[in-house]
PDB file of C-alpha atoms in Angstrom:
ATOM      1  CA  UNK K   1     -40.917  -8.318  83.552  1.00 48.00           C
ATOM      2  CA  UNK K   2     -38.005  -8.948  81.585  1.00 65.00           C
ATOM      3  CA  UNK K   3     -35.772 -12.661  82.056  1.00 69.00           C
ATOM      4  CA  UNK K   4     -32.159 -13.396  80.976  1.00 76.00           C
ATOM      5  CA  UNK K   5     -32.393 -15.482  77.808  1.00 82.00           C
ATOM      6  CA  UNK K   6     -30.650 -19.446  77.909  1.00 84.00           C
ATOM      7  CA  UNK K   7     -29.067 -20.442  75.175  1.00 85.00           C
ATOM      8  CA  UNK K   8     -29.188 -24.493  74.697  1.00 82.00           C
ATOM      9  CA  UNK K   9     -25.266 -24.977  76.026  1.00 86.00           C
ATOM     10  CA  UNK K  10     -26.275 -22.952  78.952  1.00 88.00           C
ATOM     11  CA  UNK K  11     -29.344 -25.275  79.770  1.00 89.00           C
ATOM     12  CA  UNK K  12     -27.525 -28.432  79.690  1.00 88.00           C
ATOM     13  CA  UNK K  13     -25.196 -27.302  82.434  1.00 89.00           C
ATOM     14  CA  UNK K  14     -27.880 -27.027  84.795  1.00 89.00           C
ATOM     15  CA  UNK K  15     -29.734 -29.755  86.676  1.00 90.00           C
ATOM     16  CA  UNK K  16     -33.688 -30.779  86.449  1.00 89.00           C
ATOM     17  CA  UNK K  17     -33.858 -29.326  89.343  1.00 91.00           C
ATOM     18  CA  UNK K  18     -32.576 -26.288  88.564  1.00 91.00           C
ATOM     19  CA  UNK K  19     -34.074 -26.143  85.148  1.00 91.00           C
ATOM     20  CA  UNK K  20     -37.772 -26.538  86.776  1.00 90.00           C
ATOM     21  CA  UNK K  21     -37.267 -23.254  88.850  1.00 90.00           C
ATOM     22  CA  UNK K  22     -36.424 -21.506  85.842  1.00 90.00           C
ATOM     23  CA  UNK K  23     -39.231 -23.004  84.198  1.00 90.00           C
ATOM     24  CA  UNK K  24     -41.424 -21.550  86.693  1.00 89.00           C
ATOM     25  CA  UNK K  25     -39.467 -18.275  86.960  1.00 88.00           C
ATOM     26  CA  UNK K  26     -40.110 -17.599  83.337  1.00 86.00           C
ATOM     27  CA  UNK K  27     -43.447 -18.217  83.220  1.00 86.00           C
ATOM     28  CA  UNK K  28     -43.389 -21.431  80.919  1.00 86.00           C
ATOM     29  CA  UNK K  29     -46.530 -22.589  79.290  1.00 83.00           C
ATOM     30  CA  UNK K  30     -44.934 -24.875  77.068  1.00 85.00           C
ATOM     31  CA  UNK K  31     -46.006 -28.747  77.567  1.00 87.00           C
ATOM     32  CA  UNK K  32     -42.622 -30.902  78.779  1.00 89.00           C
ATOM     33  CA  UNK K  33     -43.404 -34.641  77.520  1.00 86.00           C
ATOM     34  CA  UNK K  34     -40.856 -36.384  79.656  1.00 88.00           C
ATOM     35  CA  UNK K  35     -40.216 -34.645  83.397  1.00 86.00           C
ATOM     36  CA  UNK K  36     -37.808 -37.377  84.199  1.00 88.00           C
ATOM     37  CA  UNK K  37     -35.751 -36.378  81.154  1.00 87.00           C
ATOM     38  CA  UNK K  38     -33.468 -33.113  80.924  1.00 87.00           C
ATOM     39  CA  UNK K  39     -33.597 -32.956  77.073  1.00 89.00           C
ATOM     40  CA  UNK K  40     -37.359 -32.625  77.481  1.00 90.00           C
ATOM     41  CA  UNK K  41     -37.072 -29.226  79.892  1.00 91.00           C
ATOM     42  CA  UNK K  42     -34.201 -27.635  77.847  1.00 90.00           C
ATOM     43  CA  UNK K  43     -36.159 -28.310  74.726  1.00 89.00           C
ATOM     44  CA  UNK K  44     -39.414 -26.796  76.482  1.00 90.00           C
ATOM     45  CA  UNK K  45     -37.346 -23.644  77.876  1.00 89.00           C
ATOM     46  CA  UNK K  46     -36.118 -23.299  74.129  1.00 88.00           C
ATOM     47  CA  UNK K  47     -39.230 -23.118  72.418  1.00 87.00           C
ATOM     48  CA  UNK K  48     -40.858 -20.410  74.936  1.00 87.00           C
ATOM     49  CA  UNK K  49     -37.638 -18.537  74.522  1.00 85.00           C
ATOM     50  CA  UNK K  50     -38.076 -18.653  71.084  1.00 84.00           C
ATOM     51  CA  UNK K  51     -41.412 -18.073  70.807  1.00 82.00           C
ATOM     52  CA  UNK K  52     -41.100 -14.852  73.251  1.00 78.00           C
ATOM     53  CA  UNK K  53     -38.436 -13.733  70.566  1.00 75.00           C
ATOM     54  CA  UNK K  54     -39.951 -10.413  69.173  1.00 68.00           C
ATOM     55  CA  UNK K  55     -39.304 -10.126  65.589  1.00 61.00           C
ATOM     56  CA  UNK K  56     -38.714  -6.851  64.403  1.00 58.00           C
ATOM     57  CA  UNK K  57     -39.065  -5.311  61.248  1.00 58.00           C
ATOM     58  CA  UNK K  58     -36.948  -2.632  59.531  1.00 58.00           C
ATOM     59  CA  UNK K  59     -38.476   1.057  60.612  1.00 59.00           C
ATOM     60  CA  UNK K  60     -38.467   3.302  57.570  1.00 61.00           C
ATOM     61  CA  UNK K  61     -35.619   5.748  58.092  1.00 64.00           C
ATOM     62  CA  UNK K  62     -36.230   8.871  59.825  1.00 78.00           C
ATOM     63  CA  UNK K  63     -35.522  12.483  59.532  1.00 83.00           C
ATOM     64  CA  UNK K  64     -32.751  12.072  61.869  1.00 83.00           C
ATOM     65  CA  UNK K  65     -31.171   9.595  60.049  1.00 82.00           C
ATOM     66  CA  UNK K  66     -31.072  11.062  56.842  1.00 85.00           C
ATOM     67  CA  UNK K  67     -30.179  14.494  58.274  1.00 86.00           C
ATOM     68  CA  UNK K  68     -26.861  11.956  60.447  1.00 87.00           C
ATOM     69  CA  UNK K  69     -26.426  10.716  56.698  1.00 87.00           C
ATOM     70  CA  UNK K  70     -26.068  13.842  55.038  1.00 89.00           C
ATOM     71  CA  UNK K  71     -23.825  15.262  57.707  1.00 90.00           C
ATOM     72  CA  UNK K  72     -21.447  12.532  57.287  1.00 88.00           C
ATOM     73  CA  UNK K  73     -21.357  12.885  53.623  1.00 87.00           C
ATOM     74  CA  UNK K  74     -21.093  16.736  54.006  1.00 87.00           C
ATOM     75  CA  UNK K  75     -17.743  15.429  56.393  1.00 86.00           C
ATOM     76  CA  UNK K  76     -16.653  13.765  53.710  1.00 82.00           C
ATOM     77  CA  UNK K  77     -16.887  15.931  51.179  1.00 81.00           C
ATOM     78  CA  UNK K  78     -15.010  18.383  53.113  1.00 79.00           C
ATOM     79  CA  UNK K  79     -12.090  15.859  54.370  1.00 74.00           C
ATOM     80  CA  UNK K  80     -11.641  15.582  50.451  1.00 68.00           C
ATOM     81  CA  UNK K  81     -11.245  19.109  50.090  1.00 68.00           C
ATOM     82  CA  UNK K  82      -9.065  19.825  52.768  1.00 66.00           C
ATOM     83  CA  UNK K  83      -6.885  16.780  53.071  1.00 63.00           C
ATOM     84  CA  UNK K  84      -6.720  15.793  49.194  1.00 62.00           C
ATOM     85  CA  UNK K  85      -5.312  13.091  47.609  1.00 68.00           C
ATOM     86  CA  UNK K  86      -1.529  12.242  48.331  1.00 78.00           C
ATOM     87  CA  UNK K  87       1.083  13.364  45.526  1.00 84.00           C
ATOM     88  CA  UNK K  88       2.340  10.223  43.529  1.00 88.00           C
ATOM     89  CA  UNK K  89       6.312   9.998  43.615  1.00 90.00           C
ATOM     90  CA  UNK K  90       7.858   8.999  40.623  1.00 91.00           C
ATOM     91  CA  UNK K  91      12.085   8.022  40.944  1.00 91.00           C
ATOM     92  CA  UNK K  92      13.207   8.166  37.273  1.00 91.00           C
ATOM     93  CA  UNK K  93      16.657   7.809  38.826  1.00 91.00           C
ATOM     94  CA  UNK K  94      18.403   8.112  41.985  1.00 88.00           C
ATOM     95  CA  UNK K  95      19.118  12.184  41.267  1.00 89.00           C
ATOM     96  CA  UNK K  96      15.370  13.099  39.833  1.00 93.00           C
ATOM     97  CA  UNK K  97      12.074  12.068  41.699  1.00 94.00           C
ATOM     98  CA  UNK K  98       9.142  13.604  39.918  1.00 93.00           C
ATOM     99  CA  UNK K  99       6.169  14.681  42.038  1.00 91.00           C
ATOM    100  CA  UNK K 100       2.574  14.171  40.498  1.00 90.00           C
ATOM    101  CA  UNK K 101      -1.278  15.075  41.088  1.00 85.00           C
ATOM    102  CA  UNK K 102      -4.081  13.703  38.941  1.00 80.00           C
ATOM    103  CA  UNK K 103      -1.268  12.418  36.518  1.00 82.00           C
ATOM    104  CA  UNK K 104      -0.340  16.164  36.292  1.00 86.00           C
ATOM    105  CA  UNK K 105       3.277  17.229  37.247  1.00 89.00           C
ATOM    106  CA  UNK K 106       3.627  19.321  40.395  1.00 90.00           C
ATOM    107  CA  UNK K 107       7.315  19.599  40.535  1.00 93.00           C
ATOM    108  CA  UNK K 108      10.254  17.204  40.194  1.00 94.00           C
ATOM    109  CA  UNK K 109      13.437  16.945  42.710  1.00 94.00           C
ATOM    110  CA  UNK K 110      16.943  16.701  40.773  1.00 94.00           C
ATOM    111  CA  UNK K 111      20.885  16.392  41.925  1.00 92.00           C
ATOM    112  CA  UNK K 112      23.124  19.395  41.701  1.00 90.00           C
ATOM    113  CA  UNK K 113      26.763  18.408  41.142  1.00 88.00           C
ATOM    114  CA  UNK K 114      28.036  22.252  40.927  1.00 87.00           C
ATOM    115  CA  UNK K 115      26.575  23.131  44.212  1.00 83.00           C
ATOM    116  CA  UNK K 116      28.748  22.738  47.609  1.00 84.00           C
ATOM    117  CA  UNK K 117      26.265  22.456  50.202  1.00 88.00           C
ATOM    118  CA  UNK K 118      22.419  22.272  49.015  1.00 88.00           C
ATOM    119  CA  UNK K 119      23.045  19.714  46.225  1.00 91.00           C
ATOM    120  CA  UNK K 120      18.959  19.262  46.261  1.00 94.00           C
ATOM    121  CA  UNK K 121      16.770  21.340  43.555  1.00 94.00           C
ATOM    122  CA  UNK K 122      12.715  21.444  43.542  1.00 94.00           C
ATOM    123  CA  UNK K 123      12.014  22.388  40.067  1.00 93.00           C
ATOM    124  CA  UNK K 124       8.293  24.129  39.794  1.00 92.00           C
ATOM    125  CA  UNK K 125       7.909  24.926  35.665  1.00 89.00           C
ATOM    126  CA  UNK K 126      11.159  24.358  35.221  1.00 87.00           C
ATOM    127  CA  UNK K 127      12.085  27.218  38.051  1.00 91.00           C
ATOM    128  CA  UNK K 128      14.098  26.854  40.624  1.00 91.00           C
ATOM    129  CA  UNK K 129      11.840  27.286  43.700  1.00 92.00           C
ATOM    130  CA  UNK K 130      13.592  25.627  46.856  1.00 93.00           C
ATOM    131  CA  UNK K 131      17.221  23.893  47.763  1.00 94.00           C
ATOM    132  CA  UNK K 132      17.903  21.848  50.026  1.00 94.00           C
ATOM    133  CA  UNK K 133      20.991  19.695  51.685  1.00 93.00           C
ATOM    134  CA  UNK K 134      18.691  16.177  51.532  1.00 93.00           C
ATOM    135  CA  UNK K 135      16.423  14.844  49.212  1.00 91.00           C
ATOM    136  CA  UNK K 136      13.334  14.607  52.076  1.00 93.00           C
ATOM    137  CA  UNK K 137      13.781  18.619  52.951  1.00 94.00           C
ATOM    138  CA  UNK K 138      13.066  18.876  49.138  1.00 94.00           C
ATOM    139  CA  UNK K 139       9.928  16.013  49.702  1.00 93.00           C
ATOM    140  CA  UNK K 140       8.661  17.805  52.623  1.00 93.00           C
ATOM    141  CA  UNK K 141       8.466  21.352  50.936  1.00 93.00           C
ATOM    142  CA  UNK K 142       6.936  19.543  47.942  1.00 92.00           C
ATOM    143  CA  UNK K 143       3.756  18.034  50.217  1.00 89.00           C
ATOM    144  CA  UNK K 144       3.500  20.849  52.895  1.00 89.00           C
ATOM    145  CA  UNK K 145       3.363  23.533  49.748  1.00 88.00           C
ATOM    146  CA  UNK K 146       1.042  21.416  48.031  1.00 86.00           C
ATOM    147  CA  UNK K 147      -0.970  20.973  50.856  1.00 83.00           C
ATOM    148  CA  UNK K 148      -1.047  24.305  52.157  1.00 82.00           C
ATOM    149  CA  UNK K 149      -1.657  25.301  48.088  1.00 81.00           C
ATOM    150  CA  UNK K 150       1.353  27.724  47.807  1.00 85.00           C
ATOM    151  CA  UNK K 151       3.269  25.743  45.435  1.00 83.00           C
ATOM    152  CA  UNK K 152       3.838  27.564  42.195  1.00 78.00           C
ATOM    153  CA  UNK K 153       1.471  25.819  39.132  1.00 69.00           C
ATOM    154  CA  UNK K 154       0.720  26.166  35.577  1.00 60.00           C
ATOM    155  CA  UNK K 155      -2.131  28.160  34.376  1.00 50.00           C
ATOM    156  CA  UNK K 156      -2.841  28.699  30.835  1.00 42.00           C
ATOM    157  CA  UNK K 157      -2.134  31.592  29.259  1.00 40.00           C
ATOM    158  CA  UNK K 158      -4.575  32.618  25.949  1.00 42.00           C
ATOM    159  CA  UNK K 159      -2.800  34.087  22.806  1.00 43.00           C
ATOM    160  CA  UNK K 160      -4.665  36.545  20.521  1.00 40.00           C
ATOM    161  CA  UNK K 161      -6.061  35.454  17.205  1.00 43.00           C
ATOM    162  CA  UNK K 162      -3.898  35.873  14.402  1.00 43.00           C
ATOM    163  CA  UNK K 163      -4.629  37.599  11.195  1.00 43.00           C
ATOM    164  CA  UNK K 164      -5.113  34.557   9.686  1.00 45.00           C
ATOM    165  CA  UNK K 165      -8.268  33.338  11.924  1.00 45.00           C
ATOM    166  CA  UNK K 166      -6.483  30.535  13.203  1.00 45.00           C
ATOM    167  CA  UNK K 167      -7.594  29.019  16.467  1.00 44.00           C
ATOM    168  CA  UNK K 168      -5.838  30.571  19.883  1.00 40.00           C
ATOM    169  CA  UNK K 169      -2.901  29.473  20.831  1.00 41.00           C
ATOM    170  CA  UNK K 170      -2.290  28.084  24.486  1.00 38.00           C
ATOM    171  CA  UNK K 171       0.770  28.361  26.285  1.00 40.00           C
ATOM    172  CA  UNK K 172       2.099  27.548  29.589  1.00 41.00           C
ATOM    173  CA  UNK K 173       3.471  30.210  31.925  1.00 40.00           C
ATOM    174  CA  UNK K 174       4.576  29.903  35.544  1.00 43.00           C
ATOM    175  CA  UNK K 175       1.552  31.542  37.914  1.00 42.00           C
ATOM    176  CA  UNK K 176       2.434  31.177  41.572  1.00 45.00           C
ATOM    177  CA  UNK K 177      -0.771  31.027  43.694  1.00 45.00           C
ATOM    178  CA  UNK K 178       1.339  32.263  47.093  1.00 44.00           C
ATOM    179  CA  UNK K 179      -0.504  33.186  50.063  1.00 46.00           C
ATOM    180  CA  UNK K 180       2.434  34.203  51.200  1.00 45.00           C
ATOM    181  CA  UNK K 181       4.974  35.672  48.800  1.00 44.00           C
ATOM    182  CA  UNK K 182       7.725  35.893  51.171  1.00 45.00           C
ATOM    183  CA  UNK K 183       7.268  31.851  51.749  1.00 46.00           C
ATOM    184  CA  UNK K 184      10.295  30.409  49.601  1.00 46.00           C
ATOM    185  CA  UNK K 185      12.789  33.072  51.361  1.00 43.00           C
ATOM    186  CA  UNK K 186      13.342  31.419  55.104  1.00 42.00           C
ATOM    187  CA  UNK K 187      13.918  27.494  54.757  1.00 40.00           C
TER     188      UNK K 187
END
């Protein structure tokens, strides 16, 4: 049969009276030295309590555990994948905001004087890809294209050895990776 557990501030609220009925509703086999004196019944309710106190020790992990552990790590993972890190935003100046991932450039926001109405230019390898009337249109196509992974990137491009043996050459060329190609048309 299971009892509530007293903790000492409880005890001294009650009377002796009071304190000898639990006594004998918990089964007490602890000696009290003084039954005139409340310290003496709270400390002998105590020290059954405490000795009643199962200790436990730490149960090896089991297969359910480590299979909950590797699910949530598999979760993980996966969030990472899907949801990756946030672009870092870089204001050189108040007309050009630069737009980066793993210290790579993405694409880069600038200030059209010439233009009437969409004064707002996302640059993807130095191609015009988007225009907008605000700066956070232009912020908005940035992070939903990145996140949706139809923003335009670099991929390298392998030149052919030369006569000379020399090593390749690399060079950068504009390779959208579009899901949809028809994407940058209605904004």
């Amino acid at each position: 049969m299971t009892y509530p557990t007293y903790s000492h501030q409880q005890l001294q609220l009650k009377s002796i009276a009071r304190l000898k009925q639990i006594y004998s509703e918990i089964g007490c086999t602890v000696e009290v030295s003084d039954k005139r004196s409340l310290d003496s019944w709270i400390t002998a309710i105590t020290n059954y309590q405490a000795s009643k106190v199962q200790k436990l020790t730490p149960a090896a992990p089991d297969e359910q555990a480590l299979a909950q552990a590797e699910l949530d790590n598999y979760i993980a993972d996966q969030a990472q994948v899907v949801a990756p890190d946030p672009l870092r935003i870089v204001e050189i100046s108040f007309d050009h905001h630069e737009y980066y991932a793993d210290d790579k450039l993405v694409a880069s926001i600038s200030h059209d004087d010439n233009h009437l109405t969409q004064r707002w230019v996302v640059m993807v390898n130095d191609k015009e890809v988007f225009r907008a009337n605000t700066l956070m249109r232009c912020d908005r196509f940035i992070c939903t294209h990145y996140k949706d992974g139809t923003l335009p990137v670099k991929a390298l491009v392998q030149g052919s050895r030369g006569a000379e043996g020399k090593q390749p050459t690399t060079a950068f060329s504009s390779a959208p990776l579009l899901k949809n190609p028809h994407a940058f048309l209605f904004y």
